Amino acid sequence: MSKITSIQSELNKVQVMGILNVTPDSFSDGGQFTHFDSALKQVEQMIKNGVDVIDIGGESTRPGAVDVSVQDEIIRVIPLLKAIKSRFDINVSIDTSKAEVMAEAITFGADMINDVRALQNKGCLEVVAQSNIEICLMHMQGMPRTMQENPEYNDIIGDILDFFRQRINCCEQNGIHKERLVLDPGFGFGKTLEHNYEVLAKFSQFNALGLPLLAGISRKSMIGNLLNRDVSDRLAGSLAAAIVAVQQGAKIIRVHDVQESVDAMRILKAVAQYKI
Ligand code: 9MG
């Protein structure tokens, strides 16, 4: 399996990460893929549509979401990971903040850990350090239950950069090499509408850290609230935002609508070859 970040080998290829939420309460597809067979069908469809990596999540991180036990999360995610790995040749990322889930995911062949808490929970650094898995470190102010109550920053880009530097140091001190890391400013995680658009406008500043960047904007309220669109009607806004992020250096986009996103990336690639 090739490295997801493909930093050296495929610098021009943006990776499309397809979202597979196996939670009953995720914000835009809640409950749709909780059944094993429908989840596998969805994976097959995403692969046909050109997905590069599937991101499986067993805990909802939407504002106000309730906690899930370790055992429940493992039951939701690990059998699916095993089934995908035995049937398909595709990279899989596991969206989790729990060390026990990370350990199981590593054992059963996951290619990436996508942690919205950036390995800050107990035991996570240690588990990940004992493997070669890639890790997405996401920025979040607060915790999902309360993060949207009153987010405040003096200098949002500076604060996110400081957070990234601190987490990168922490990883390196624990034996996790920088080359295994991907950074994500965490759209919608402890950020107002204005904060989100400022982060999108200044996304290129995160390139200063020299690591691949991930942008997860698909169907989020920063699209819906600006356009006054219901969650089922946010495709055009999501594609526009993804394109803005990619034009500023995003190397992975986390999306619900794989086919449309792959098409958009193909257009960008066709244009890119004529740029100096
Ligand atoms: C799990 N999850 C929900 N939104 C996300 C985002 O924007 N980035 C990452 N890395 N994970 C997310």
CSV table of C-alpha atoms and ligand atoms in Angstrom, one decimal:
chain,number,residue,atom,x,y,z
A,1,MET,CA,0.0,0.0,0.0
A,2,SER,CA,1.4,3.4,-0.9
A,3,LYS,CA,1.9,6.1,1.6
A,4,ILE,CA,-1.2,8.3,1.9
A,5,THR,CA,0.7,11.5,2.2
A,6,SER,CA,2.8,10.6,-0.9
A,7,ILE,CA,4.9,13.7,0.0
A,8,GLN,CA,7.8,12.8,-2.2
A,9,SER,CA,6.3,10.5,-4.8
A,10,GLU,CA,3.2,12.3,-5.9
A,11,LEU,CA,3.6,15.9,-5.0
A,12,ASN,CA,0.9,17.0,-7.5
A,13,LYS,CA,-1.7,14.5,-6.6
A,14,VAL,CA,-4.4,15.6,-4.2
A,15,GLN,CA,-5.7,12.7,-2.2
A,16,VAL,CA,-9.5,12.4,-1.9
A,17,MET,CA,-10.4,11.0,1.5
A,18,GLY,CA,-14.0,9.6,1.5
A,19,ILE,CA,-15.9,9.9,4.8
A,20,LEU,CA,-17.5,6.7,6.2
A,21,ASN,CA,-19.3,7.5,9.4
A,22,VAL,CA,-20.5,4.4,11.2
A,23,THR,CA,-22.2,6.4,13.9
A,24,PRO,CA,-25.9,6.8,14.5
A,25,ASP,CA,-25.6,10.6,15.0
A,26,SER,CA,-23.2,12.1,12.5
A,27,PHE,CA,-24.2,15.4,11.2
A,28,SER,CA,-24.7,14.8,7.5
A,29,ASP,CA,-25.1,11.1,7.0
A,30,GLY,CA,-26.1,10.0,10.5
A,31,GLY,CA,-27.2,6.4,10.7
A,32,GLN,CA,-27.0,5.7,6.9
A,33,PHE,CA,-24.0,3.4,7.1
A,34,THR,CA,-24.3,1.9,10.5
A,35,HIS,CA,-25.2,-1.5,8.9
A,36,PHE,CA,-22.2,-3.5,7.9
A,37,ASP,CA,-23.4,-4.4,4.4
A,38,SER,CA,-24.5,-0.9,3.5
A,39,ALA,CA,-21.1,0.4,4.7
A,40,LEU,CA,-19.3,-2.1,2.5
A,41,LYS,CA,-21.4,-1.1,-0.5
A,42,GLN,CA,-20.6,2.5,0.2
A,43,VAL,CA,-16.9,1.7,0.2
A,44,GLU,CA,-17.2,-0.2,-3.1
A,45,GLN,CA,-19.0,2.8,-4.6
A,46,MET,CA,-16.4,5.3,-3.3
A,47,ILE,CA,-13.6,3.1,-4.8
A,48,LYS,CA,-15.4,3.0,-8.2
A,49,ASN,CA,-15.7,6.8,-7.9
A,50,GLY,CA,-11.9,7.2,-7.5
A,51,VAL,CA,-11.4,7.6,-3.7
A,52,ASP,CA,-7.8,7.4,-2.5
A,53,VAL,CA,-8.4,6.8,1.2
A,54,ILE,CA,-11.5,5.9,3.3
A,55,ASP,CA,-11.9,7.5,6.7
A,56,ILE,CA,-13.9,5.4,9.0
A,57,GLY,CA,-15.3,7.1,12.1
A,58,GLY,CA,-17.1,5.3,15.0
A,59,GLU,CA,-17.6,8.4,17.2
A,60,SER,CA,-19.4,11.5,16.1
A,61,THR,CA,-17.5,14.7,16.6
A,62,ARG,CA,-20.4,17.0,15.7
A,63,PRO,CA,-21.0,19.8,18.2
A,64,GLY,CA,-22.8,18.4,21.3
A,65,ALA,CA,-22.1,14.8,20.3
A,66,VAL,CA,-22.3,12.3,23.1
A,67,ASP,CA,-19.3,10.1,24.1
A,68,VAL,CA,-19.0,6.5,22.9
A,69,SER,CA,-17.3,3.8,25.0
A,70,VAL,CA,-14.1,2.2,23.8
A,71,GLN,CA,-15.8,-1.2,23.3
A,72,ASP,CA,-18.7,0.3,21.2
A,73,GLU,CA,-16.3,2.2,19.0
A,74,ILE,CA,-14.1,-0.9,18.5
A,75,ILE,CA,-17.2,-2.9,17.6
A,76,ARG,CA,-18.3,-0.3,15.1
A,77,VAL,CA,-15.0,0.2,13.4
A,78,ILE,CA,-12.7,-2.8,13.5
A,79,PRO,CA,-14.8,-5.5,11.8
A,80,LEU,CA,-15.3,-3.0,9.0
A,81,LEU,CA,-11.6,-2.2,8.7
A,82,LYS,CA,-10.9,-6.0,8.6
A,83,ALA,CA,-13.5,-6.5,5.9
A,84,ILE,CA,-12.3,-3.6,3.8
A,85,LYS,CA,-8.7,-4.7,4.0
A,86,SER,CA,-9.6,-8.3,3.0
A,87,ARG,CA,-11.7,-7.3,0.1
A,88,PHE,CA,-10.3,-4.1,-1.4
A,89,ASP,CA,-6.8,-2.6,-2.2
A,90,ILE,CA,-7.4,0.8,-0.7
A,91,ASN,CA,-5.9,2.9,2.1
A,92,VAL,CA,-8.0,3.2,5.2
A,93,SER,CA,-7.8,5.9,7.9
A,94,ILE,CA,-9.4,5.4,11.3
A,95,ASP,CA,-10.9,8.5,12.8
A,96,THR,CA,-10.5,8.1,16.6
A,97,SER,CA,-9.0,9.7,19.7
A,98,LYS,CA,-8.9,6.6,21.8
A,99,ALA,CA,-5.6,4.7,22.3
A,100,GLU,CA,-7.3,1.3,22.5
A,101,VAL,CA,-9.0,1.9,19.2
A,102,MET,CA,-5.8,3.1,17.6
A,103,ALA,CA,-4.0,0.0,18.8
A,104,GLU,CA,-6.6,-2.3,17.2
A,105,ALA,CA,-6.6,-0.2,14.1
A,106,ILE,CA,-2.9,-0.6,13.8
A,107,THR,CA,-3.1,-4.3,14.4
A,108,PHE,CA,-5.6,-4.8,11.6
A,109,GLY,CA,-3.8,-2.8,8.9
A,110,ALA,CA,-5.1,0.8,9.0
A,111,ASP,CA,-2.9,3.2,7.1
A,112,MET,CA,-3.6,6.4,9.0
A,113,ILE,CA,-5.0,7.5,12.3
A,114,ASN,CA,-7.1,10.7,12.0
A,115,ASP,CA,-7.2,12.2,15.4
A,116,VAL,CA,-9.3,15.4,16.0
A,117,ARG,CA,-7.6,15.6,19.4
A,118,ALA,CA,-4.1,15.4,17.9
A,119,LEU,CA,-2.9,12.5,20.1
A,120,GLN,CA,-3.5,14.4,23.3
A,121,ASN,CA,-5.5,11.7,25.0
A,122,LYS,CA,-3.8,9.3,27.4
A,123,GLY,CA,-1.7,6.6,25.8
A,124,CYS,CA,-2.2,7.7,22.2
A,125,LEU,CA,1.4,9.0,21.6
A,126,GLU,CA,2.8,5.8,23.0
A,127,VAL,CA,0.6,3.5,20.9
A,128,VAL,CA,1.3,5.4,17.7
A,129,ALA,CA,5.0,5.5,18.4
A,130,GLN,CA,5.2,1.7,18.4
A,131,SER,CA,4.0,1.6,14.8
A,132,ASN,CA,4.7,3.2,11.4
A,133,ILE,CA,1.2,4.5,10.8
A,134,GLU,CA,0.6,7.9,9.4
A,135,ILE,CA,-1.2,10.4,11.6
A,136,CYS,CA,-3.4,13.4,11.0
A,137,LEU,CA,-3.1,16.0,13.8
A,138,MET,CA,-6.2,18.3,13.8
A,139,HIS,CA,-6.6,21.6,15.6
A,140,MET,CA,-9.7,22.0,17.8
A,141,GLN,CA,-10.4,24.7,20.4
A,142,GLY,CA,-12.3,23.0,23.3
A,143,MET,CA,-14.1,19.7,23.1
A,144,PRO,CA,-16.9,18.6,20.7
A,145,ARG,CA,-19.6,18.9,23.4
A,146,THR,CA,-19.0,22.6,24.0
A,147,MET,CA,-16.6,23.8,21.3
A,148,GLN,CA,-19.1,26.0,19.5
A,149,GLU,CA,-20.4,27.8,22.5
A,150,ASN,CA,-18.0,30.8,22.4
A,151,PRO,CA,-14.8,30.2,20.4
A,152,GLU,CA,-12.3,33.1,20.8
A,153,TYR,CA,-8.9,33.8,19.3
A,154,ASN,CA,-6.5,36.8,19.3
A,155,ASP,CA,-4.7,35.6,16.2
A,156,ILE,CA,-6.3,32.5,14.9
A,157,ILE,CA,-3.6,31.5,12.3
A,158,GLY,CA,-0.8,32.2,14.9
A,159,ASP,CA,-2.7,30.1,17.5
A,160,ILE,CA,-3.2,27.2,15.2
A,161,LEU,CA,0.5,27.4,14.0
A,162,ASP,CA,1.6,27.4,17.7
A,163,PHE,CA,-0.6,24.4,18.4
A,164,PHE,CA,0.8,22.5,15.4
A,165,ARG,CA,4.4,23.3,16.4
A,166,GLN,CA,3.7,22.1,20.0
A,167,ARG,CA,2.1,18.8,18.8
A,168,ILE,CA,4.9,18.2,16.2
A,169,ASN,CA,7.5,18.6,19.0
A,170,CYS,CA,5.6,16.3,21.3
A,171,CYS,CA,5.4,13.7,18.6
A,172,GLU,CA,9.1,13.9,17.8
A,173,GLN,CA,10.0,13.7,21.5
A,174,ASN,CA,7.9,10.5,21.7
A,175,GLY,CA,9.7,8.9,18.7
A,176,ILE,CA,7.1,9.8,16.0
A,177,HIS,CA,9.0,11.1,13.0
A,178,LYS,CA,7.7,14.3,11.4
A,179,GLU,CA,7.4,12.5,8.0
A,180,ARG,CA,4.5,10.5,9.4
A,181,LEU,CA,2.4,13.6,10.2
A,182,VAL,CA,-0.4,15.5,8.3
A,183,LEU,CA,-1.8,18.8,9.7
A,184,ASP,CA,-5.4,19.9,9.6
A,185,PRO,CA,-6.6,23.3,11.0
A,186,GLY,CA,-10.0,21.7,11.9
A,187,PHE,CA,-12.7,23.7,10.1
A,188,GLY,CA,-15.8,23.9,12.4
A,189,PHE,CA,-13.9,22.7,15.5
A,190,GLY,CA,-14.2,25.6,18.0
A,191,LYS,CA,-14.4,28.2,15.3
A,192,THR,CA,-17.1,30.7,14.4
A,193,LEU,CA,-18.2,31.2,10.8
A,194,GLU,CA,-15.8,34.2,10.5
A,195,HIS,CA,-13.0,32.2,12.0
A,196,ASN,CA,-13.6,29.4,9.5
A,197,TYR,CA,-13.4,31.7,6.5
A,198,GLU,CA,-10.3,33.5,7.8
A,199,VAL,CA,-8.6,30.1,8.1
A,200,LEU,CA,-9.7,29.2,4.6
A,201,ALA,CA,-8.5,32.5,3.2
A,202,LYS,CA,-5.1,32.1,4.9
A,203,PHE,CA,-4.8,28.4,4.5
A,204,SER,CA,-1.5,28.7,2.6
A,205,GLN,CA,0.2,30.0,5.8
A,206,PHE,CA,0.2,26.4,7.2
A,207,ASN,CA,2.6,25.4,4.5
A,208,ALA,CA,5.3,27.1,6.6
A,209,LEU,CA,5.6,24.0,8.7
A,210,GLY,CA,6.5,21.8,5.7
A,211,LEU,CA,4.0,19.0,6.2
A,212,PRO,CA,1.1,17.8,4.1
A,213,LEU,CA,-2.2,19.6,4.9
A,214,LEU,CA,-5.6,18.2,5.1
A,215,ALA,CA,-8.8,20.2,4.6
A,216,GLY,CA,-12.2,18.9,5.9
A,217,ILE,CA,-14.9,21.3,4.9
A,218,SER,CA,-17.5,19.0,3.1
A,219,ARG,CA,-21.1,19.8,4.0
A,220,LYS,CA,-20.1,21.7,7.2
A,221,SER,CA,-22.1,24.4,8.7
A,222,MET,CA,-19.6,27.0,7.4
A,223,ILE,CA,-21.1,26.1,4.0
A,224,GLY,CA,-24.7,25.8,5.1
A,225,ASN,CA,-24.8,28.9,7.3
A,226,LEU,CA,-23.2,31.2,4.7
A,227,LEU,CA,-25.4,29.9,1.9
A,228,ASN,CA,-28.5,29.1,3.9
A,229,ARG,CA,-28.5,25.6,2.6
A,230,ASP,CA,-29.6,22.4,4.2
A,231,VAL,CA,-27.0,19.7,4.7
A,232,SER,CA,-28.3,17.8,1.6
A,233,ASP,CA,-27.8,20.9,-0.6
A,234,ARG,CA,-24.2,21.9,0.1
A,235,LEU,CA,-22.3,20.2,-2.7
A,236,ALA,CA,-21.5,23.3,-4.8
A,237,GLY,CA,-20.3,25.2,-1.7
A,238,SER,CA,-18.2,22.3,-0.5
A,239,LEU,CA,-16.5,21.9,-3.8
A,240,ALA,CA,-15.8,25.6,-4.1
A,241,ALA,CA,-14.2,25.6,-0.6
A,242,ALA,CA,-12.2,22.4,-1.3
A,243,ILE,CA,-10.8,24.0,-4.4
A,244,VAL,CA,-9.8,27.2,-2.5
A,245,ALA,CA,-8.0,25.0,0.0
A,246,VAL,CA,-6.2,22.9,-2.6
A,247,GLN,CA,-5.1,26.0,-4.5
A,248,GLN,CA,-3.4,27.1,-1.3
A,249,GLY,CA,-1.6,23.7,-0.8
A,250,ALA,CA,-4.1,21.2,0.7
A,251,LYS,CA,-2.8,17.7,-0.2
A,252,ILE,CA,-5.8,15.7,1.2
A,253,ILE,CA,-9.5,16.8,1.1
A,254,ARG,CA,-11.9,14.9,3.4
A,255,VAL,CA,-15.3,14.7,1.6
A,256,HIS,CA,-18.7,13.0,1.4
A,257,ASP,CA,-19.2,13.4,-2.3
A,258,VAL,CA,-16.3,11.4,-3.8
A,259,GLN,CA,-17.2,11.4,-7.5
A,260,GLU,CA,-17.8,15.2,-7.7
A,261,SER,CA,-14.6,15.9,-5.6
A,262,VAL,CA,-12.5,13.6,-7.8
A,263,ASP,CA,-13.8,15.4,-10.9
A,264,ALA,CA,-13.0,18.8,-9.4
A,265,MET,CA,-9.5,17.7,-8.6
A,266,ARG,CA,-9.0,16.4,-12.2
A,267,ILE,CA,-9.9,19.9,-13.5
A,268,LEU,CA,-7.4,21.5,-11.1
A,269,LYS,CA,-4.7,19.0,-12.2
A,270,ALA,CA,-5.4,19.7,-15.9
A,271,VAL,CA,-4.9,23.4,-15.3
A,272,ALA,CA,-1.9,22.9,-13.1
A,273,GLN,CA,0.2,21.4,-15.8
A,274,TYR,CA,0.2,24.7,-17.7
A,275,LYS,CA,1.4,26.7,-14.7
A,276,ILE,CA,5.0,27.8,-14.5
B,1,9MG,C1,-13.6,13.5,12.0
B,1,9MG,N1,-13.6,14.8,11.3
B,1,9MG,C2,-14.7,15.6,11.2
B,1,9MG,N2,-14.3,16.7,10.5
B,1,9MG,C3,-13.0,16.6,10.3
B,1,9MG,C4,-12.0,17.4,9.8
B,1,9MG,O1,-12.3,18.7,9.3
B,1,9MG,N3,-10.8,17.0,9.7
B,1,9MG,C5,-10.4,15.8,10.2
B,1,9MG,N4,-9.1,15.5,10.1
B,1,9MG,N5,-11.3,15.0,10.8
B,1,9MG,C6,-12.5,15.4,10.8
